[in-house]
Amino acid sequence: MDTVKTKKVRDVRELSYWGSVFYRLRKNKMAMVSIVVLALIVLACVLVPMLSPYSYFVTNTDNKQMPPSVEHPLGTDDLGRDLLTRFFYAGRISLGIALIVVVLECIVGVIMGGVAGYYGGLVDAAIMRLCEMFMSFPFLMFVITVRALFGNSLVVLVAVLVLLTWPSVARIVRGQILALREQEYMQACEALGISDFRRIFRHLLPNVLAYVIVYATLGMASVILTETALSFLGLGVAPPTPTWGTLIQEARSRIVLVQRWWYWIPPGLGISVSVMCFNLIGDGLRDALDPKMKR
Amino acid sequence: MNNTAVKQETLLEVKGLTKYFPIQAGVFHKTVGHVKAVDDVSFTVKRGKTMGLVGESGCGKSTTGRVLLRLLEPTAGEVSFAGNDVFKADKRQLQRLRTQMQIIFQDPYSSLNPRLPVREIVGEAMLQHGIASGRRDMNERVIEVIGKCGLFPEQASRYPHQFSGGQRQRICIARALAVNPEFVVCDEAVSALDVSIQSQIINLLKDMQDEMGLTYLFISHDLSVVKFISDDVGVMYLGQIVEYGGKQQIFENPAHPYTEALLSAAPSFDPKARNNKKRIIMEGDVPSPANPPPGCRFHTRCPFAKDMCKEIVPENKELEPGHFVMCHKAHGLL
């Protein structure tokens, strides 16, 4: 017999697919630390209206440009607003935008890429040409034009980012589906008369989902950076709504940089720490989602 | 009931089966030619028997198997399975045929979805076709069928990567047998396994055949395996069955030079036989199936080829009852 009896311990082999993914992820220390750190940041951002006695937009000129103190742990800005409060409100917007953009781009990307890969032929060609069109837009030119035409609301910013990023997801998904379609287990499905619905939702999507989740996690990081860059250039969210990018933008004069570190170090840290966390989680997920990784 | 008469009943009849793959070129994907993968192939398989299909790689064996199951759409021809016309079946009839005709693939790695546990892989089709009445029923049936295939009940919740190649092939067999088919295409089902595992899997296939009354189309390039498992054998060359007959007729009395050459290439364990054997070495390569040679397709490599072979396509003539050959020499015309 080539069957080996393994009846020792209830190990990772006994777990369901997602159970084993979580099991492997838990063994990745960097990813787990990242998840905890990120969870704390998100929690603080969510709870800031309850925790902070200050408003993020009411100005108080008597209190401006204060260095860190007990009342204002990170000091106040040019208009006398508490910087710690603004930091967490900014986190809400920065992380919130990233989340919405990533979720939307993945939905659009999975649908478009899935349709292109599954049906092939003319549909595929049409969708891929559309992707190439969007990917060849000059990013900044496009953003500036759209902002000039439609104003600088959050909705417009999200729409622009989704519009410019979904093609990458669509390409990943299409490529995967094309590869999966040729696998013999898809032919076995056909020979067994498995319905299209089951084939798509039980065989194709779960195999694609792993790639999409990893892409989405890494995508969070890149959207945070993009939003920061746009806000810094004044193309992001309009004041008084703070984002980490606009906080840094407010600190860009030489005097502030040299003399008031509390203006720009916290948002800078917020950006780099959360981006790093997302990248580490993404790496951890990539390993954890591979069922061939035993440990 | 006359038992022998039942056994001789024809289950599958293939007539003039043809599959051309278009060759597309240029920006507009214009069809510039066809790969004639399977060209006018006819044979019958009797209920409860095994038909072996041998030939070099690229000769159209696998394509034949896949077209039979309509995994590929045929270019021409007719397949009748237990009285049903497979190629004219509509969606509902085809769904029913899916439970009667199954396939086991060569590669036990790519033929199992890595994200699903064995229970789902094997049981999915039972739910799809209403063979199992619910998930609990499915679970019981899965354990039964994998048990028949030599796996333990607790292995039902494992994932494919946790099994060896031989075990994976057992899962593939269990999946095919889960829908209680009558006919199974074994497409190089043991070629990817090492020899000791091959014999286990072949024995499993034979046991299942006895137990469930299965009929096999056993596609392989391995003559010794085909000799062991088959009742009838078809020898394919460049999209055609050049010789077809009972196992004994093919292995002991081959009439086509290609069959002889194939047999002479198979290693023998008997030293006496080895010394007596004349090794026929074929020259050249298999011609492209996109542009097969005129006349007899084998004439470019046949040691006996004459001018006639280059021009006239040999008939598929019956030499003795049940033994068909496509060769001018065997027909006594050279």
XYZ file of C-alpha atoms in Angstrom:
629
model
C 0.000 0.000 0.000
C 1.228 3.440 -0.773
C -1.128 4.920 1.776
C 0.584 5.921 4.962
C -1.446 5.913 8.108
C -1.014 9.133 10.043
C -3.032 8.997 13.202
C -0.687 10.744 15.579
C -1.606 14.291 16.468
C -4.322 16.589 15.222
C -1.949 18.743 13.253
C -2.276 21.296 10.485
C -3.417 18.528 8.121
C -6.756 18.296 9.882
C -7.593 21.962 9.390
C -9.798 23.442 6.715
C -8.172 25.519 4.010
C -8.729 28.880 5.704
C -7.961 27.322 9.061
C -4.571 26.231 7.816
C -3.949 29.641 6.258
C -4.548 31.281 9.607
C -2.409 28.671 11.326
C 0.532 29.429 9.040
C 0.001 33.170 9.300
C 0.093 32.972 13.091
C 3.532 31.413 12.885
C 4.844 34.446 10.988
C 6.004 36.791 13.754
C 6.588 39.846 11.562
C 3.129 39.598 10.062
C 1.487 39.110 13.452
C 3.307 42.118 14.955
C 2.243 44.136 11.906
C -1.361 43.096 12.361
C -1.301 44.148 16.030
C 0.345 47.502 15.287
C -2.044 48.198 12.453
C -5.011 47.180 14.578
C -3.937 49.659 17.263
C -3.572 52.476 14.732
C -6.972 51.694 13.206
C -8.592 51.437 16.624
C -7.209 54.825 17.689
C -8.336 56.364 14.406
C -11.829 54.980 14.815
C -12.159 55.993 18.466
C -10.513 59.433 18.225
C -13.801 61.422 18.382
C -14.505 59.799 21.745
C -10.971 59.973 23.113
C -9.944 63.485 22.141
C -11.398 66.601 23.782
C -10.338 68.684 20.775
C -11.860 69.258 17.363
C -9.760 68.735 14.254
C -11.028 71.857 12.501
C -11.902 74.520 15.145
C -9.051 77.017 15.157
C -7.712 78.749 18.237
C -5.150 81.402 17.376
C -4.267 82.063 21.004
C -2.852 78.604 21.159
C -0.959 78.349 17.873
C 2.399 76.697 17.215
C 2.639 75.281 20.732
C 5.380 72.722 21.364
C 4.358 69.364 22.871
C 2.903 69.704 26.353
C 0.639 67.775 28.669
C -2.538 69.238 27.141
C -1.250 68.868 23.595
C 1.115 65.850 23.467
C 2.109 66.701 19.891
C 1.685 70.442 20.141
C -0.570 72.592 17.986
C -0.358 73.827 14.406
C -0.327 77.297 12.824
C -4.050 77.679 13.531
C -3.886 76.329 17.084
C -5.424 72.919 16.400
C -4.306 69.927 18.457
C -1.915 67.927 16.271
C -2.461 64.571 17.967
C -6.191 64.831 17.272
C -5.518 65.898 13.709
C -3.068 63.020 13.308
C -5.696 60.413 14.101
C -8.413 62.152 12.097
C -5.905 62.187 9.214
C -5.351 58.471 9.711
C -9.082 57.899 9.344
C -9.114 59.614 5.983
C -5.835 58.159 4.700
C -6.623 54.576 5.710
C -10.287 54.949 4.801
C -9.480 56.135 1.298
C -6.979 53.307 0.880
C -9.531 50.721 2.003
C -12.325 52.007 -0.218
C -10.048 52.320 -3.239
C -8.609 48.835 -2.791
C -11.992 47.195 -2.252
C -13.475 48.907 -5.301
C -10.507 48.221 -7.546
C -10.527 44.557 -6.531
C -14.243 44.204 -7.219
C -13.945 45.857 -10.622
C -10.681 44.068 -11.388
C -11.917 40.594 -10.419
C -15.118 40.971 -12.438
C -13.404 42.378 -15.525
C -10.427 40.011 -15.350
C -12.650 37.039 -14.575
C -14.970 37.727 -17.496
C -12.011 38.254 -19.828
C -10.260 35.078 -18.741
C -13.313 32.810 -18.532
C -15.017 33.776 -21.760
C -11.931 34.662 -23.813
C -12.159 35.638 -27.462
C -13.522 39.041 -28.371
C -14.634 39.902 -24.831
C -11.130 39.218 -23.614
C -9.566 41.320 -26.360
C -11.924 44.230 -25.672
C -11.322 44.230 -21.918
C -7.572 43.920 -22.291
C -7.414 46.838 -24.723
C -9.425 48.866 -22.209
C -6.911 47.927 -19.505
C -3.998 48.981 -21.640
C -5.755 52.277 -22.339
C -6.166 53.053 -18.654
C -2.664 51.913 -17.801
C -1.162 54.238 -20.406
C -2.768 57.370 -18.917
C -0.113 59.740 -17.566
C -1.022 59.611 -13.876
C -0.398 63.185 -12.690
C -1.736 64.820 -15.838
C -4.897 62.784 -15.502
C -5.331 63.654 -11.817
C -4.776 67.373 -12.430
C -7.239 67.392 -15.332
C -9.930 65.528 -13.428
C -9.530 67.746 -10.368
C -9.791 70.811 -12.557
C -12.965 69.480 -14.160
C -14.750 67.926 -11.182
C -13.323 69.712 -8.127
C -11.408 68.138 -5.291
C -13.881 66.106 -3.326
C -13.084 62.756 -1.724
C -15.374 60.955 -4.162
C -13.458 62.289 -7.136
C -10.143 61.276 -5.595
C -11.375 57.742 -4.918
C -12.870 57.459 -8.403
C -9.623 58.559 -10.027
C -7.541 56.101 -8.043
C -9.924 53.201 -8.745
C -10.056 54.061 -12.428
C -6.290 54.000 -12.707
C -5.591 50.903 -10.614
C -8.229 48.293 -11.540
C -6.387 47.186 -14.701
C -3.546 45.676 -12.657
C -6.008 43.527 -10.697
C -7.838 42.582 -13.879
C -4.588 41.450 -15.460
C -3.578 39.321 -12.490
C -7.012 37.690 -12.353
C -7.184 37.107 -16.097
C -3.729 35.576 -16.183
C -4.561 33.253 -13.323
C -7.861 32.189 -14.832
C -6.243 31.525 -18.193
C -3.667 29.318 -16.483
C -6.292 27.582 -14.333
C -8.568 26.879 -17.289
C -5.877 24.681 -18.797
C -5.434 22.673 -15.597
C -6.679 19.129 -15.877
C -8.959 19.537 -12.884
C -10.986 22.065 -14.841
C -11.289 19.494 -17.621
C -12.268 16.928 -15.027
C -14.995 19.353 -13.925
C -16.256 19.479 -17.465
C -16.146 15.708 -17.794
C -18.092 15.445 -14.537
C -20.664 17.949 -15.754
C -20.028 20.430 -12.934
C -22.084 23.602 -13.474
C -20.529 26.927 -14.525
C -21.540 28.418 -11.185
C -19.635 25.789 -9.170
C -16.711 25.928 -11.542
C -16.367 29.672 -11.116
C -17.086 29.946 -7.402
C -15.564 26.703 -6.094
C -12.685 26.112 -8.439
C -11.600 29.318 -10.103
C -12.238 32.114 -7.607
C -10.698 30.473 -4.514
C -7.553 29.864 -6.520
C -7.525 33.472 -7.713
C -8.561 34.945 -4.379
C -5.203 34.231 -2.766
C -3.465 36.421 -5.330
C -6.096 39.126 -5.026
C -5.828 39.236 -1.223
C -2.069 39.590 -1.389
C -2.386 42.225 -4.082
C -5.005 44.092 -2.049
C -2.839 44.178 1.062
C 0.143 45.466 -0.860
C -2.248 47.760 -2.739
C -3.313 49.370 0.548
C 0.294 50.435 1.050
C 0.634 51.878 -2.420
C -2.667 53.770 -2.226
C -1.611 55.333 1.082
C 1.607 56.488 -0.550
C -0.161 57.771 -3.662
C -2.709 59.683 -1.603
C 0.128 61.167 0.465
C 1.955 62.275 -2.642
C -1.181 63.831 -4.141
C -2.061 65.624 -0.910
C 1.472 66.889 -0.609
C 1.199 68.346 -4.103
C -2.108 69.925 -3.140
C -4.047 67.584 -5.406
C -5.515 65.502 -2.602
C -8.177 66.233 -0.055
C -9.146 69.873 0.523
C -8.518 71.513 3.921
C -9.605 71.542 6.697
C -9.979 67.727 6.317
C -6.604 66.361 7.344
C -4.801 63.425 5.812
C -1.264 62.306 6.607
C -0.245 63.799 3.293
C -1.769 67.205 3.997
C -0.248 67.250 7.498
C 3.195 66.858 5.963
C 2.331 69.379 3.316
C 1.517 71.950 6.034
C 4.968 71.376 7.479
C 6.966 71.832 4.312
C 8.617 75.203 5.100
C 12.247 75.118 6.154
C 11.649 76.739 9.525
C 9.005 74.166 10.450
C 11.197 71.310 9.325
C 14.113 72.489 11.423
C 12.345 73.890 14.477
C 9.003 72.092 14.817
C 9.556 68.375 14.422
C 6.163 67.616 15.915
C 4.503 68.926 12.760
C 5.922 66.344 10.397
C 7.498 63.428 12.292
C 4.162 61.890 13.472
C 2.396 61.851 10.088
C 5.638 60.654 8.488
C 5.800 57.828 10.985
C 2.099 57.103 10.520
C 2.646 56.675 6.798
C 5.799 54.612 6.955
C 4.666 52.385 9.817
C 1.305 51.583 8.260
C 2.841 51.067 4.810
C 5.443 48.756 6.284
C 2.787 46.854 8.216
C 0.704 46.361 5.094
C 3.729 45.125 3.180
C 4.714 42.676 5.909
C 1.148 41.380 6.203
C 1.031 41.027 2.433
C 4.245 38.983 2.455
C 2.978 36.856 5.326
C -0.315 36.221 3.550
C 1.453 35.271 0.353
C 3.313 32.530 2.206
C 0.340 31.513 4.324
C -2.013 31.189 1.365
C 0.253 28.695 -0.356
C -1.024 25.286 0.783
C 2.294 23.689 -0.083
C 3.910 25.563 2.817
C 3.645 23.031 5.582
C 4.813 25.065 8.543
C -30.273 -14.498 -20.052
C -27.290 -15.644 -22.010
C -24.292 -14.377 -20.131
C -21.786 -14.544 -22.969
C -24.088 -12.645 -25.272
C -24.345 -9.822 -22.740
C -20.593 -9.674 -22.481
C -20.154 -9.296 -26.217
C -22.569 -6.386 -26.436
C -21.067 -3.281 -28.005
C -21.030 -0.354 -25.590
C -19.221 2.251 -27.616
C -19.117 2.541 -31.355
C -16.933 5.146 -32.999
C -17.329 5.861 -36.701
C -15.161 8.165 -38.784
C -14.099 10.245 -35.805
C -12.163 13.295 -36.989
C -10.685 16.215 -35.107
C -8.835 19.012 -36.859
C -7.332 21.894 -34.930
C -7.162 25.084 -36.982
C -3.769 26.746 -37.310
C -4.239 30.477 -37.063
C -1.739 33.061 -38.131
C -1.414 36.782 -38.584
C -3.113 39.710 -36.926
C -6.607 38.598 -37.896
C -6.159 34.953 -36.877
C -6.789 33.684 -40.361
C -6.932 29.911 -40.536
C -3.967 28.853 -42.625
C -4.216 25.098 -42.153
C -5.282 22.305 -39.873
C -3.518 19.957 -37.519
C -5.155 16.668 -38.349
C -4.939 15.235 -34.867
C -7.488 12.492 -35.419
C -8.432 11.556 -38.954
C -11.249 9.149 -39.704
C -10.895 6.795 -36.774
C -13.365 3.966 -36.234
C -13.486 1.285 -33.562
C -15.843 -0.414 -31.166
C -15.505 -1.212 -27.501
C -17.432 -4.123 -26.017
C -19.170 -3.829 -22.693
C -17.010 -4.908 -19.783
C -13.868 -5.075 -21.909
C -10.793 -2.919 -22.159
C -9.632 -1.449 -25.387
C -6.028 -0.315 -25.449
C -4.943 2.543 -27.664
C -1.207 2.751 -28.253
C 1.006 5.008 -30.293
C 3.801 7.523 -30.090
C 3.261 10.883 -28.462
C 1.393 13.271 -30.735
C -0.393 10.542 -32.663
C -3.838 11.608 -31.461
C -4.562 9.071 -28.724
C -5.470 11.618 -26.087
C -7.398 13.755 -28.520
C -9.467 10.701 -29.428
C -10.294 10.132 -25.763
C -11.224 13.729 -25.170
C -13.381 14.059 -28.256
C -15.281 10.930 -27.236
C -16.279 12.665 -24.001
C -16.933 15.937 -25.786
C -14.232 17.701 -23.872
C -13.273 18.789 -27.371
C -15.828 19.324 -30.094
C -15.390 16.870 -32.988
C -14.826 17.987 -36.556
C -16.706 15.001 -37.970
C -17.778 11.519 -37.084
C -20.249 9.675 -34.969
C -20.015 8.149 -31.527
C -22.753 5.946 -30.253
C -22.674 5.110 -26.568
C -25.166 2.469 -25.414
C -27.455 3.574 -28.233
C -27.113 7.327 -27.589
C -25.533 9.593 -30.157
C -22.924 11.417 -28.065
C -22.227 14.202 -30.547
C -25.897 15.040 -31.063
C -26.781 15.013 -27.361
C -28.309 18.253 -26.113
C -27.386 19.813 -22.799
C -29.624 17.575 -20.705
C -28.677 14.369 -22.444
C -25.032 15.373 -22.191
C -25.362 15.881 -18.423
C -26.686 12.325 -18.189
C -23.846 11.043 -20.350
C -21.405 12.780 -18.019
C -22.348 10.314 -15.306
C -21.903 7.378 -17.658
C -18.617 8.272 -19.314
C -15.665 9.367 -17.237
C -11.988 10.101 -17.656
C -8.839 9.644 -15.576
C -6.022 11.978 -16.511
C -2.322 11.432 -16.765
C -0.986 14.021 -14.363
C -2.175 13.367 -10.810
C -0.802 16.783 -9.819
C -2.662 19.140 -12.113
C -5.835 17.075 -12.154
C -6.761 17.792 -8.521
C -7.759 21.249 -7.330
C -5.215 22.152 -4.620
C -7.760 24.222 -2.690
C -10.342 21.508 -2.122
C -10.189 18.574 0.291
C -10.614 15.066 -1.090
C -14.187 14.937 0.216
C -15.168 17.878 -2.009
C -13.157 16.723 -5.009
C -14.754 13.302 -5.008
C -18.197 14.294 -3.775
C -18.851 17.392 -5.840
C -20.231 15.524 -8.849
C -22.477 13.417 -6.587
C -24.192 16.586 -5.431
C -24.253 18.037 -8.938
C -26.051 15.015 -10.373
C -28.252 14.330 -7.361
C -26.566 10.994 -6.671
C -26.090 12.046 -3.061
C -29.153 13.452 -1.358
C -27.265 15.840 0.892
C -23.896 16.593 2.390
C -24.109 13.826 4.984
C -25.062 11.276 2.348
C -22.281 12.605 0.135
C -19.786 12.165 2.936
C -20.767 8.531 3.440
C -20.603 7.807 -0.263
C -17.231 9.525 -0.577
C -15.793 7.432 2.229
C -17.149 4.319 0.564
C -15.709 5.099 -2.849
C -12.294 6.226 -1.592
C -12.235 3.096 0.554
C -12.711 1.005 -2.577
C -9.809 2.889 -4.096
C -7.558 2.133 -1.145
C -7.758 5.303 0.936
C -8.733 5.649 4.593
C -11.860 7.504 5.737
C -9.835 10.059 7.703
C -8.017 11.016 4.526
C -11.224 12.495 3.123
C -10.555 15.818 4.797
C -6.979 16.091 3.561
C -5.813 18.253 0.688
C -4.200 16.926 -2.499
C -0.686 18.138 -1.654
C -0.676 15.858 1.374
C -0.727 12.752 -0.841
C 1.846 10.942 -2.940
C 1.491 10.550 -6.690
C 0.001 7.084 -6.406
C -2.485 8.175 -3.763
C -3.452 11.153 -5.878
C -4.164 8.857 -8.782
C -6.383 6.837 -6.428
C -8.269 10.051 -5.663
C -8.638 10.693 -9.399
C -10.010 7.199 -9.872
C -12.383 7.677 -6.938
C -13.593 10.946 -8.450
C -14.279 9.276 -11.791
C -16.041 6.321 -10.164
C -18.082 8.537 -7.821
C -20.801 8.967 -10.440
C -21.061 5.204 -11.163
C -19.940 5.384 -14.790
C -20.091 2.526 -17.244
C -17.205 3.670 -19.382
C -13.921 5.230 -18.313
C -11.230 6.700 -20.523
C -7.863 6.162 -18.842
C -5.723 8.773 -20.549
C -2.166 7.666 -19.762
C -3.485 7.028 -16.274
C -0.338 5.341 -15.019
C 2.363 6.949 -17.166
C 3.308 9.573 -14.603
C 3.792 7.027 -11.821
C 6.841 4.944 -11.074
C 6.743 1.293 -11.996
C 5.915 -0.221 -8.598
C 3.004 2.195 -8.164
C 1.890 1.599 -11.759
C 1.193 -2.045 -11.010
C -0.869 -1.119 -7.921
C -2.963 1.344 -9.886
C -3.446 -1.077 -12.781
C -4.554 -3.763 -10.367
C -6.940 -1.279 -8.772
C -8.367 -0.472 -12.198
C -8.792 -4.172 -12.918
C -10.482 -4.820 -9.572
C -12.857 -1.944 -10.165
C -13.624 -3.308 -13.602
C -14.589 -6.678 -12.142
C -16.571 -5.116 -9.333
C -18.468 -2.447 -11.233
C -18.502 -4.004 -14.693
C -16.599 -1.069 -16.141
C -15.508 -0.673 -19.724
C -12.172 1.037 -20.314
C -10.523 2.840 -23.148
C -6.948 2.573 -21.986
C -4.712 5.098 -23.693
C -1.002 4.524 -23.240
C 2.333 4.565 -24.976
C 3.517 1.706 -22.792
C 3.081 -1.589 -24.626
C 3.620 -3.833 -21.630
C 0.881 -2.045 -19.680
C -1.516 -2.217 -22.607
C -0.720 -5.895 -23.112
C -1.509 -6.578 -19.471
C -4.815 -4.762 -19.211
C -6.390 -4.798 -22.684
C -8.684 -7.200 -24.470
C -8.521 -5.381 -27.791
C -5.807 -3.074 -29.021
C -5.731 -0.258 -31.544
C -2.398 1.030 -32.802
C -2.452 4.690 -33.761
C -0.086 6.467 -36.070
C -0.464 10.093 -37.140
C -4.163 10.371 -36.368
C -5.218 6.999 -37.752
C -5.696 3.554 -36.306
C -3.381 1.566 -38.554
C -4.013 -1.779 -36.937
C -6.815 -2.975 -34.707
C -7.522 -6.378 -33.293
C -7.595 -8.669 -30.294
C -4.649 -8.535 -27.916
C -3.228 -11.831 -29.164
C -3.596 -10.861 -32.798
C -1.726 -7.623 -32.252
C 1.021 -8.862 -29.961
C 1.646 -12.267 -31.472
C 0.770 -11.746 -35.065
C 1.250 -8.081 -35.926
C 0.486 -7.317 -39.554
C 1.397 -3.648 -39.854
C 5.100 -2.740 -40.103
C 4.533 0.054 -37.577
C 3.134 -2.360 -35.006
C 6.066 -4.668 -35.604
C 8.493 -1.820 -35.119
C 6.767 -0.736 -31.902
C 6.815 -4.277 -30.533
C 10.446 -4.752 -31.448
C 11.324 -1.597 -29.531
C 9.776 -2.842 -26.290
C 12.391 -4.368 -23.998
C 12.093 -8.086 -23.320
C 12.947 -9.869 -20.088
C 13.465 -13.220 -21.766
C 17.094 -13.519 -22.940
C 16.276 -16.177 -25.531
C 13.558 -14.097 -27.038
C 15.889 -11.146 -26.922
C 18.458 -12.903 -29.036
C 15.929 -14.135 -31.558
C 14.255 -10.795 -31.867
C 14.950 -8.692 -34.891
C 15.044 -5.066 -33.901
C 13.318 -2.908 -36.503
C 14.684 0.594 -36.351
C 12.463 3.233 -37.851
C 14.139 6.097 -39.614
C 13.297 9.732 -39.276
C 10.641 11.428 -37.194
C 6.885 11.376 -37.169
C 5.781 13.739 -39.962
C 3.774 16.807 -38.997
C 0.084 16.046 -38.522
C -0.578 19.437 -40.127
C 0.797 18.114 -43.373
C 0.623 14.307 -43.333
C 2.306 12.474 -46.219
C 0.091 11.342 -49.122
C -0.709 7.710 -49.664
C 0.092 5.557 -46.673
C 0.970 7.887 -43.811
C 3.687 5.561 -42.634
C 5.518 5.303 -45.977
C 8.164 7.896 -45.027
C 9.453 5.610 -42.278
C 8.401 2.182 -43.485
C 11.253 -0.204 -44.391
C 8.983 -1.963 -46.899
C 7.573 1.104 -48.655
C 7.170 0.932 -52.434
C 6.000 3.535 -54.944
C 2.423 2.414 -54.487
C 2.525 3.354 -50.817
C 3.411 6.931 -51.679
C 0.297 7.405 -53.798
C -2.531 5.158 -52.729
C -4.054 5.268 -49.267
C -4.329 1.682 -48.023
C -7.757 0.338 -47.185
C -8.721 -0.662 -43.672
C -9.200 -4.348 -44.447
C -10.099 -7.231 -42.176
C -7.314 -9.833 -42.378
C -8.966 -12.358 -40.122
C -12.126 -11.908 -38.051
C -11.722 -8.831 -35.863
C -8.205 -7.979 -37.097
C -8.096 -4.835 -39.240
C -4.971 -3.470 -40.916
C -4.240 -0.434 -43.080
C -1.257 -1.619 -45.090
C -0.686 -2.625 -48.718
C 1.941 -5.162 -47.736
C -0.302 -6.903 -45.242
C -3.016 -6.991 -47.882
C -0.605 -8.793 -50.198
C -0.530 -6.003 -52.768
C 3.227 -5.419 -52.725
